Coordinates of C-alpha atoms in Angstrom, one line a residue:
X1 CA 51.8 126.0 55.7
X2 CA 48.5 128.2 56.6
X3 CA 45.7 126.1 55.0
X4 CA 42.9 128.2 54.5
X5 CA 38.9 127.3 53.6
X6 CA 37.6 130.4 51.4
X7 CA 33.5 130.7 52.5
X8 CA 31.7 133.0 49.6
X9 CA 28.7 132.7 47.1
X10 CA 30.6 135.1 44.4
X11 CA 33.0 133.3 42.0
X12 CA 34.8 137.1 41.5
X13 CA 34.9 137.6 44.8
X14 CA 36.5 133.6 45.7
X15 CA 39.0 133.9 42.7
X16 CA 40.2 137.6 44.1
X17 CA 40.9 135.7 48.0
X18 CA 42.2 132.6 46.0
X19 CA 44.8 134.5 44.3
X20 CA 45.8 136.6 47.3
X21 CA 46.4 133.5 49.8
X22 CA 48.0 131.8 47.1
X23 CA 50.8 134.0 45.9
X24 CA 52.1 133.7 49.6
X25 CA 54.5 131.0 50.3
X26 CA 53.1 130.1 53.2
X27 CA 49.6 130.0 52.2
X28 CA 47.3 127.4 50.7
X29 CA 43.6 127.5 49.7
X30 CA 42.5 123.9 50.9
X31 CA 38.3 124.4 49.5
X32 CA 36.0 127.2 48.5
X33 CA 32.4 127.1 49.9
X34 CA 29.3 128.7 48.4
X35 CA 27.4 129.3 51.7
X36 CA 27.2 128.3 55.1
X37 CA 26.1 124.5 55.1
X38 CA 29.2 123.6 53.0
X39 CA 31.4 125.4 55.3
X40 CA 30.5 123.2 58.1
X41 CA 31.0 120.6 55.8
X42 CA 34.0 121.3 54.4
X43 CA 35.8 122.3 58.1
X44 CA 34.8 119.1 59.4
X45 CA 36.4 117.4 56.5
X46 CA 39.2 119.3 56.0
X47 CA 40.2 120.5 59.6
X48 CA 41.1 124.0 57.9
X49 CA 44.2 126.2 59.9
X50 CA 41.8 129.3 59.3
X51 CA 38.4 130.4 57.4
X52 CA 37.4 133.5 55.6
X53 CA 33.6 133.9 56.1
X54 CA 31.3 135.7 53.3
X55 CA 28.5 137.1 55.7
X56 CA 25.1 137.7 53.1
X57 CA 25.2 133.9 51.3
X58 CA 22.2 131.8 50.2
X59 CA 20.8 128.7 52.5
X60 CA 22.8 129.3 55.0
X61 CA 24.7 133.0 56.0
X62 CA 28.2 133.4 57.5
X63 CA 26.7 134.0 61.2
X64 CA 25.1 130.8 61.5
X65 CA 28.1 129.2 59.6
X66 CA 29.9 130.6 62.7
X67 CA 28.3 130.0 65.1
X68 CA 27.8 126.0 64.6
X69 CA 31.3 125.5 63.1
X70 CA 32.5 127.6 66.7
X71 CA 30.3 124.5 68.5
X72 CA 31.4 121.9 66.7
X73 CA 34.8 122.6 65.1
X74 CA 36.3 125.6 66.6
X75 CA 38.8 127.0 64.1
X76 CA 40.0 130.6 63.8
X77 CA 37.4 133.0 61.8
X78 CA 38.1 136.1 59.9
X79 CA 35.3 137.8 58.2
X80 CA 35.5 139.4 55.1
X81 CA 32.3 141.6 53.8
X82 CA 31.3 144.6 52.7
X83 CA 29.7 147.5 55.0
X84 CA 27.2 148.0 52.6
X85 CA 24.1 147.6 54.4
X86 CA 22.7 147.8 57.7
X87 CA 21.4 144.1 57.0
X88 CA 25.4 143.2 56.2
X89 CA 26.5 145.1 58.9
X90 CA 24.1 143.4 61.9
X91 CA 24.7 139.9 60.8
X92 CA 28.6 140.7 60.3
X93 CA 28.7 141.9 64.5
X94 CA 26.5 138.6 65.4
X95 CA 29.2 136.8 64.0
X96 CA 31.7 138.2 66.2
X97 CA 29.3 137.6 68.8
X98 CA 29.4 134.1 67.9
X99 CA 33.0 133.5 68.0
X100 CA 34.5 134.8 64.4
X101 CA 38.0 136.5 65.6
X102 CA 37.4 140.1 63.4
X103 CA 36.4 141.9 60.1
X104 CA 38.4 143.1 56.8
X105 CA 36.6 145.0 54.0
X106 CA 36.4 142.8 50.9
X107 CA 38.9 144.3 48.3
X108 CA 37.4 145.5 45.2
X109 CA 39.6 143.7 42.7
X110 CA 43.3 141.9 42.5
X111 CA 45.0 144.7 40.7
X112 CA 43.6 147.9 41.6
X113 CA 46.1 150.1 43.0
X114 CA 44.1 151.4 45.2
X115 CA 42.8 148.1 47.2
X116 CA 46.9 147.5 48.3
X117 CA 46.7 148.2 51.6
X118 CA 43.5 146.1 51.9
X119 CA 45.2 142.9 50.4
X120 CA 47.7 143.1 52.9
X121 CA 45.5 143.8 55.4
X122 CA 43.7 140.7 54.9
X123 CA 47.6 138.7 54.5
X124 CA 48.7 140.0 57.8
X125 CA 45.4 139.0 59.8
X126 CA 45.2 136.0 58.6
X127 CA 49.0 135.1 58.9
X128 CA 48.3 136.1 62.8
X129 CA 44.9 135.4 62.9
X130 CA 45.8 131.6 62.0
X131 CA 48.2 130.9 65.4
X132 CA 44.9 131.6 67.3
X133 CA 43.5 128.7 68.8
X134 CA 40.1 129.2 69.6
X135 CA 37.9 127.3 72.3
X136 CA 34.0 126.8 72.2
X137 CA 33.2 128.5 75.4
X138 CA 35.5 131.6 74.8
X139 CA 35.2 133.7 77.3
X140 CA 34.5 131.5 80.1
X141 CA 36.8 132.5 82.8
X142 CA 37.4 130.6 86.2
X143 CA 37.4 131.9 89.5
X144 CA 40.6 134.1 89.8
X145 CA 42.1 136.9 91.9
X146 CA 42.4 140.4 91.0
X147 CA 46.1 140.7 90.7
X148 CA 47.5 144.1 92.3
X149 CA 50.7 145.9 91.3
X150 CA 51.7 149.1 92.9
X151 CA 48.3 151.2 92.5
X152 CA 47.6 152.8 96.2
X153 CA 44.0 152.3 96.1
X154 CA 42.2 156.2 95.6
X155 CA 39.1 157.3 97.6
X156 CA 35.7 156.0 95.4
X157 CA 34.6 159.6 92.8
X158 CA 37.8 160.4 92.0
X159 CA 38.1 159.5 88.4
X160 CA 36.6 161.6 85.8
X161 CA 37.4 159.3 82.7
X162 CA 37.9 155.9 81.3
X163 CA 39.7 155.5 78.3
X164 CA 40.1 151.8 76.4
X165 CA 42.3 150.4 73.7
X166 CA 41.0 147.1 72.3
X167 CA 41.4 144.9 68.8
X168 CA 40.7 141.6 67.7
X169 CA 38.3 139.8 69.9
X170 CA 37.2 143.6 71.1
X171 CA 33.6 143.7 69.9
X172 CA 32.4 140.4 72.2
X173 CA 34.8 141.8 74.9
X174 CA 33.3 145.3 74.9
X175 CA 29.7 143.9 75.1
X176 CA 30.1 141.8 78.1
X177 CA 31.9 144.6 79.7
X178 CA 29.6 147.8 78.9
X179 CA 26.6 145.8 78.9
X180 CA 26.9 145.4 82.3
X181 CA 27.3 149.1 83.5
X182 CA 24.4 150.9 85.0
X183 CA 22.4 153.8 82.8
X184 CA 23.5 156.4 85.3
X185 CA 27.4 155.3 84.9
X186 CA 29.1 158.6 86.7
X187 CA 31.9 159.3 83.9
X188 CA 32.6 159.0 80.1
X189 CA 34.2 156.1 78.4
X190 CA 36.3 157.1 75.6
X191 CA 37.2 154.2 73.3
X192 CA 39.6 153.0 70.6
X193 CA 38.6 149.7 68.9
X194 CA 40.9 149.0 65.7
X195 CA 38.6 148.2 63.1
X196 CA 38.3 147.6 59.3
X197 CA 37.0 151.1 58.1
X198 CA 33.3 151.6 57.1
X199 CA 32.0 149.2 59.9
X200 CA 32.2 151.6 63.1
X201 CA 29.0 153.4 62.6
X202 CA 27.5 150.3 62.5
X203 CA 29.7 148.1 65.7
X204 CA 28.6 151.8 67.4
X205 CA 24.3 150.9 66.6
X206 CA 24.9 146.8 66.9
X207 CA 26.6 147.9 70.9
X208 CA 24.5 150.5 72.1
X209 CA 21.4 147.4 71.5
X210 CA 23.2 145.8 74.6
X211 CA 23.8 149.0 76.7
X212 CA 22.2 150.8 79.1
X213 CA 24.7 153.3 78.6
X214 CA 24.6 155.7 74.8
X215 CA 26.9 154.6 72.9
X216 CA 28.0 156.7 69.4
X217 CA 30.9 158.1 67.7
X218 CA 32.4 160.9 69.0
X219 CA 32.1 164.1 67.1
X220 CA 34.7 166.9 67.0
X221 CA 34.6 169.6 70.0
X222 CA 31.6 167.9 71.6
X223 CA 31.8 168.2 75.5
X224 CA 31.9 164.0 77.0
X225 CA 29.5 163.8 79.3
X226 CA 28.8 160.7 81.9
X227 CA 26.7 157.8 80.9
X228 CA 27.7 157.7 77.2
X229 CA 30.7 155.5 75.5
X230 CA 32.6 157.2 72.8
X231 CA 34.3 155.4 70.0
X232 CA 36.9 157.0 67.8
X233 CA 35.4 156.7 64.6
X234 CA 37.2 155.9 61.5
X235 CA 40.4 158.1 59.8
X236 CA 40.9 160.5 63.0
X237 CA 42.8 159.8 66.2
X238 CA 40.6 160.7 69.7
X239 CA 42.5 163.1 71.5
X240 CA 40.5 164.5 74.9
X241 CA 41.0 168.3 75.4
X242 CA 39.9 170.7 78.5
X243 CA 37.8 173.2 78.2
X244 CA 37.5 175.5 81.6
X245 CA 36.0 172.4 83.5
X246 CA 34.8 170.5 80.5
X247 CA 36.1 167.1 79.1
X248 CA 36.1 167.4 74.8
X249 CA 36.5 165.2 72.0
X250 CA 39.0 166.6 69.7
X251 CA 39.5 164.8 66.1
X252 CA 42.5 164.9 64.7
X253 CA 43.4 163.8 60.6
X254 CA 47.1 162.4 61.5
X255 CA 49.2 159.8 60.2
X256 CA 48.9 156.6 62.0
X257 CA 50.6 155.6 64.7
X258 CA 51.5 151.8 65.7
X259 CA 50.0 151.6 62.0
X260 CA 46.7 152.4 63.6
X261 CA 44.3 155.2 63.1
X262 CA 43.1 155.7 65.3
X263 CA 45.2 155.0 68.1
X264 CA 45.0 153.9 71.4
X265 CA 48.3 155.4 72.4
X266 CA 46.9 158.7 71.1
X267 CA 43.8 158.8 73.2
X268 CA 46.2 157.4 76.4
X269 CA 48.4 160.0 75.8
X270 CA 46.0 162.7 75.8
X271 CA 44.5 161.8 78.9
X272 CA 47.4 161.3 80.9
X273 CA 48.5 164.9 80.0
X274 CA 44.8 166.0 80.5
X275 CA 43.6 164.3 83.4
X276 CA 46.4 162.5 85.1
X277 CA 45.2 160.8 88.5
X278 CA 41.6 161.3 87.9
X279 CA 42.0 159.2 84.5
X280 CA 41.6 155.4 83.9
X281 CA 43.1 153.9 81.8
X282 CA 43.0 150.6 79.9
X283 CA 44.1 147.6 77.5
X284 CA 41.9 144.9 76.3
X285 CA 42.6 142.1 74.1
X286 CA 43.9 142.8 71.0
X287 CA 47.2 141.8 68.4
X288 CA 50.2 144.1 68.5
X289 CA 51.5 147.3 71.4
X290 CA 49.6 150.0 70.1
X291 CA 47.8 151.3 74.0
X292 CA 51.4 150.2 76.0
X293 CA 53.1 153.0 75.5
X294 CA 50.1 155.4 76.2
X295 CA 49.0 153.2 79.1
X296 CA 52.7 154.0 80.4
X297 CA 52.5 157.9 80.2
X298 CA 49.2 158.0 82.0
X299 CA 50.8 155.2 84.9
X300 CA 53.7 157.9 85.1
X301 CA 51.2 160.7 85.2
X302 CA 49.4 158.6 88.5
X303 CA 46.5 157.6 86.6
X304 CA 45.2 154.1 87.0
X305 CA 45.8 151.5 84.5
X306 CA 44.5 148.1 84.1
X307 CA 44.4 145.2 81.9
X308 CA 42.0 142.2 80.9
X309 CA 44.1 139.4 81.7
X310 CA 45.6 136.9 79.6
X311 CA 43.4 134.0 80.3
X312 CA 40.4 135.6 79.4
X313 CA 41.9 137.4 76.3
X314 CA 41.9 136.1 72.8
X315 CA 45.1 137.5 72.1
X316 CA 47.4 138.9 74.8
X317 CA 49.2 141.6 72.6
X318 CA 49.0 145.2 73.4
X319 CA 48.0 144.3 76.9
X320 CA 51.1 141.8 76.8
X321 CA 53.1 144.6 76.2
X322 CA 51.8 147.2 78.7
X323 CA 52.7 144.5 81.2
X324 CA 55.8 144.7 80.2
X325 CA 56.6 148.0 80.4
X326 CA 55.4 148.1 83.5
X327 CA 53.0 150.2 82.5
X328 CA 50.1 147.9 84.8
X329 CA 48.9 148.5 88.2
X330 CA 46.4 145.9 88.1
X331 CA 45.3 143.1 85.8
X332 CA 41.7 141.8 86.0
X333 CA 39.7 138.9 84.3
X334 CA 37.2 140.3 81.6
X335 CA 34.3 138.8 83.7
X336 CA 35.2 141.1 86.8
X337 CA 36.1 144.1 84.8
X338 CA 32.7 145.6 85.0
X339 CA 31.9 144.9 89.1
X340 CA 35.6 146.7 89.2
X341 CA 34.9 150.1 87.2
X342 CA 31.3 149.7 88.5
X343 CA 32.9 150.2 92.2
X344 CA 35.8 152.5 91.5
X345 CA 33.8 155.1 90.4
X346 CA 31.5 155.1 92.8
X347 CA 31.2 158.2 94.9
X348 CA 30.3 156.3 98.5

């Protein structure tokens, strides 16, 4: 039995979850808070399998709720709030920061026919979402080796992309890897990040605050140029396209793929058949395979691929997978992921 702490100020909005959780077998709502304080409270007491965490709440908000309960009690968090404002949207990514595990869109109401797919949205995570076990120092990683497969090391300049597949845990995983490359990064990250629709535009503005690199969504037919991180943004898959010498974003309205769009096999796929050897390729943490199979066509088309490794990943899903498949030349702790693409691309 999942037991589950409900964190929200609104009654509708506690009695819509409550109703959710409990018409699952497997489910049981153990306490409801009405703001931050008591959810500290109530975890302590209740040593909760999983929380649901209401972001904008009176005398105490769902980051800061996070962020002690992840240094006192660490228990798997799942946010649930709305996209509706930028001040929503920027506490919603500090709690990711702080440990929370990822973010659903609230549904509107029980019964509307419309919110289906969101209720069992939020069922699924936190079914999975609840085997996590979290740590207080989460991505603390110890000293470890770079472990090689197969890949015959290539001469430093020759890659002209970097495409990346990432879920849960992605948003703290992205920042400590982009945050640390240079301004003047010599080629364009593509990027697929599953996330609940209506809160890219904002991950996009809360990630580019850490970079030294742009980062945005990309936009249909615009050329990728180096120094600037694209992210699929929401309802289209990223395919690349080549355009005499040029490297462009092509949108594409398709049905998802892995249940996922976008997808991260999509924008794999599209590079291996566009740029083959000169492509990089890779799988961060995240729950599920979509990215294995794309990550396997661009190993088959001699591109590079690599993957964070299962230590330092939250959950070792799609990049599980990709391993195996054999899809994996060579798999890298998150902490030395950035030194790695930092020297790879060089051009001396």
């Amino acid at each position: 039995m999942i037991k589950i702490l409900i964190v929200d100020d609104s009654e509708t909005e506690t009695a819509i979850l409550k109703q959710i959780f409990e018409a699952e077998k497997d489910m049981q709502v153990v306490a409801c808070a009405k703001n931050g304080e008591e959810a500290i409270q109530l975890t302590a007491q209740l040593k909760p399998d999983l929380i649901t965490m209401d972001i904008i709440m009176p005398k105490m908000n769902g980051f800061e709720a996070t962020r002690l309960i992840m240094s006192t009690h660490p228990t798997p968090i799942v946010v649930i709030s709305s996209a509706a404002n930028d001040e929503a949207l920027n506490t919603t990514f500090k709690a990711l920061e702080a440990g929370a595990l990822t973010v659903l869109e609230k549904p509107d109401s029980y019964t509307s026919l419309s919110r289906y797919s969101a209720r069992q949205k939020i069922i699924d995570t936190v079914r999975s979402m609840s085997e996590i076990k979290p740590i207080k120092r989460r991505f603390h990683t110890p000293k470890q080796k770079i472990i090689s497969n197969t890949f015959e090391e290539k001469k430093r300049g020759e890659f002209e992309i970097i495409a990346i597949g990432v879920s849960v845990g992605g948003p703290q995983v992205l920042r400590t890897i982009l945050s640390a490359l240079p301004k003047y990064f010599p080629v364009p990250i593509v990027i697929v990040q599953h996330m609940a629709h209506g809160f890219m535009n904002g991950f996009t503005k809360w990630l580019d605050n850490y970079c030294q690199l742009s980062v945005k969504e990309a936009a249909n037919q615009e050329e990728l140029l180096p120094g600037t991180i694209y992210f699929a943004p929401d309802y289209y898959h990223l395919q690349i396209k080549r355009s005499q010498k040029k490297l462009i974003a092509n949108l594409v309205k398709s049905p998802p793929i892995s249940g996922f769009c976008p997808s991260a096999t999509v924008l794999l796929q599209s590079v291996a058949n566009v740029s083959k050897e000169k492509a990089l390729g890779i799988l961060l943490t995240g729950m599920g395979n979509d990215g294995a199979i794309g990550l396997l066509e661009l190993k088959k088309a001699k591109g590079h691929t690599i993957i964070q490794d299962e230590e330092s990943a939250v959950v070792f899903g799609m990049a599980g997978v990709a391993q195996s498949l054999n899809a994996v030349d060579k798999v890298i702790p998150l902490e030395k992921i950035a030194d790695y693409l930092i020297n790879i691309t060089k051009s001396s």
